Coordinates of C-alpha atoms in Angstrom, one line a residue:
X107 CA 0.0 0.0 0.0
X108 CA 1.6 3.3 -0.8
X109 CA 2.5 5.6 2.2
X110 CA -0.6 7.9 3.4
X111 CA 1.6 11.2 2.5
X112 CA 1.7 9.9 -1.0
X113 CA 0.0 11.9 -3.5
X114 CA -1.8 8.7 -4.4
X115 CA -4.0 8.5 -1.3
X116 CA -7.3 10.3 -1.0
X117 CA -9.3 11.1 2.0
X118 CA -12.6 9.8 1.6
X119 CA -14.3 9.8 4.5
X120 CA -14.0 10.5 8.1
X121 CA -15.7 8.5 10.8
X122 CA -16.6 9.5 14.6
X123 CA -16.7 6.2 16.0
X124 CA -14.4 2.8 16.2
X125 CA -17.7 0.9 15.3
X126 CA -18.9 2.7 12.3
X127 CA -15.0 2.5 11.2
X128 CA -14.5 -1.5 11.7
X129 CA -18.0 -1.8 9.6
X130 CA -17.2 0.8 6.7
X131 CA -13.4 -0.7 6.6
X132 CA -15.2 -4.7 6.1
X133 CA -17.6 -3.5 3.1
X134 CA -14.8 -1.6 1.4
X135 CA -12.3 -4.4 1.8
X136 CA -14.9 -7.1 0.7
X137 CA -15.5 -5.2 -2.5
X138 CA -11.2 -5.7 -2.4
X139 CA -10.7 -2.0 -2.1
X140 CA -7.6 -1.4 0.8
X141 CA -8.2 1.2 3.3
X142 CA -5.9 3.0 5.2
X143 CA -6.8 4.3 9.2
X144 CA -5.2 7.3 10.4
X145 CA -6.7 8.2 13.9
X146 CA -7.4 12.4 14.7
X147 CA -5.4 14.2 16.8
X148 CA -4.4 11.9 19.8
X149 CA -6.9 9.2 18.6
X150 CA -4.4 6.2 18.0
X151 CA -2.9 7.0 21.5
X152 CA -6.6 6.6 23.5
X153 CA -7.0 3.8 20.5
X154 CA -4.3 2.1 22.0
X155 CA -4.5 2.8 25.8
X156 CA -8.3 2.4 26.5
X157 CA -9.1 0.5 23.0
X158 CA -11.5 2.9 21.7
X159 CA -11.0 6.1 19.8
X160 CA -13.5 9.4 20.3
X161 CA -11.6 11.7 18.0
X162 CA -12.5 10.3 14.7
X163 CA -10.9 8.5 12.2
X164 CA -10.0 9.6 8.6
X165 CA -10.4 6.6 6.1
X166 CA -8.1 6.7 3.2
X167 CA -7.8 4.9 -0.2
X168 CA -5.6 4.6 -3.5
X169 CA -6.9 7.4 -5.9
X170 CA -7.7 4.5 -8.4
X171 CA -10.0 3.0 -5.7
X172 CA -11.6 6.5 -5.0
X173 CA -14.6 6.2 -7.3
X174 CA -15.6 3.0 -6.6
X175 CA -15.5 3.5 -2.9
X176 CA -17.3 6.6 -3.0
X177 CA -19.7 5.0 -4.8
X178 CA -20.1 1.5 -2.7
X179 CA -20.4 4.0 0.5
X180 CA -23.1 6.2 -1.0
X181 CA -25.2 3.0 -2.5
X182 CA -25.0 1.7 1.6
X183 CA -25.7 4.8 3.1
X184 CA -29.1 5.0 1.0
X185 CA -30.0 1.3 1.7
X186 CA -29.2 1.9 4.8
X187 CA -31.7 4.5 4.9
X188 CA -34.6 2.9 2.2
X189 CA -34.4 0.2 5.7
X190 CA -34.9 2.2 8.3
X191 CA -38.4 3.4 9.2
X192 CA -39.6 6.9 10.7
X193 CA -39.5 6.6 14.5
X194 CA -43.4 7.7 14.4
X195 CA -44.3 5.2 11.9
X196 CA -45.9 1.7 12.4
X197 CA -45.1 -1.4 11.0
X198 CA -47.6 -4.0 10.2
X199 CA -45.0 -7.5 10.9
X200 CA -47.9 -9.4 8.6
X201 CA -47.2 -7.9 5.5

């Protein structure tokens, strides 16, 4: 993987919890699209001393992968949504 100061990595996104990071680094590496981690501020120290990170984490790829990685997180982040239903609405289980 080239280095993360390389001109051929890309930021493309940045994540405020460890959780939502392990998840979004297993889709983009299923789809075989390497990701590299670089934890905010003092973010890999607290990562490595209490196990958890509350400072974010910026995700980035290869800029040949950007596109498609852009891409697989958008069509996620709208299934994600098409799934979830409005906290006020009802849902009929029988249907």
């Amino acid at each position: 993987m080239p280095d993360i100061n390389s001109e051929d990595m890309k930021l493309l996104v940045t994540i405020s919890n460890d959780i939502e990071a392990d998840v979004t680094e297993s889709l983009l590496r299923s789809y075989g699209i390497p990701v590299h981690r670089k934890y905010r501020g003092i973010g890999g120290l607290l990562k490595i001393y209490m196990g958890i990170s509350v400072y974010g984490v910026d995700f980035y790829v290869s800029s040949s992968h950007f596109e498609k990685a852009r891409e697989i997180l958008e069509a996620h982040r709208d299934k994600a949504e098409e799934n979830n239903c409005d906290d006020n609405e009802v849902v009929d289980e029988k249907e």
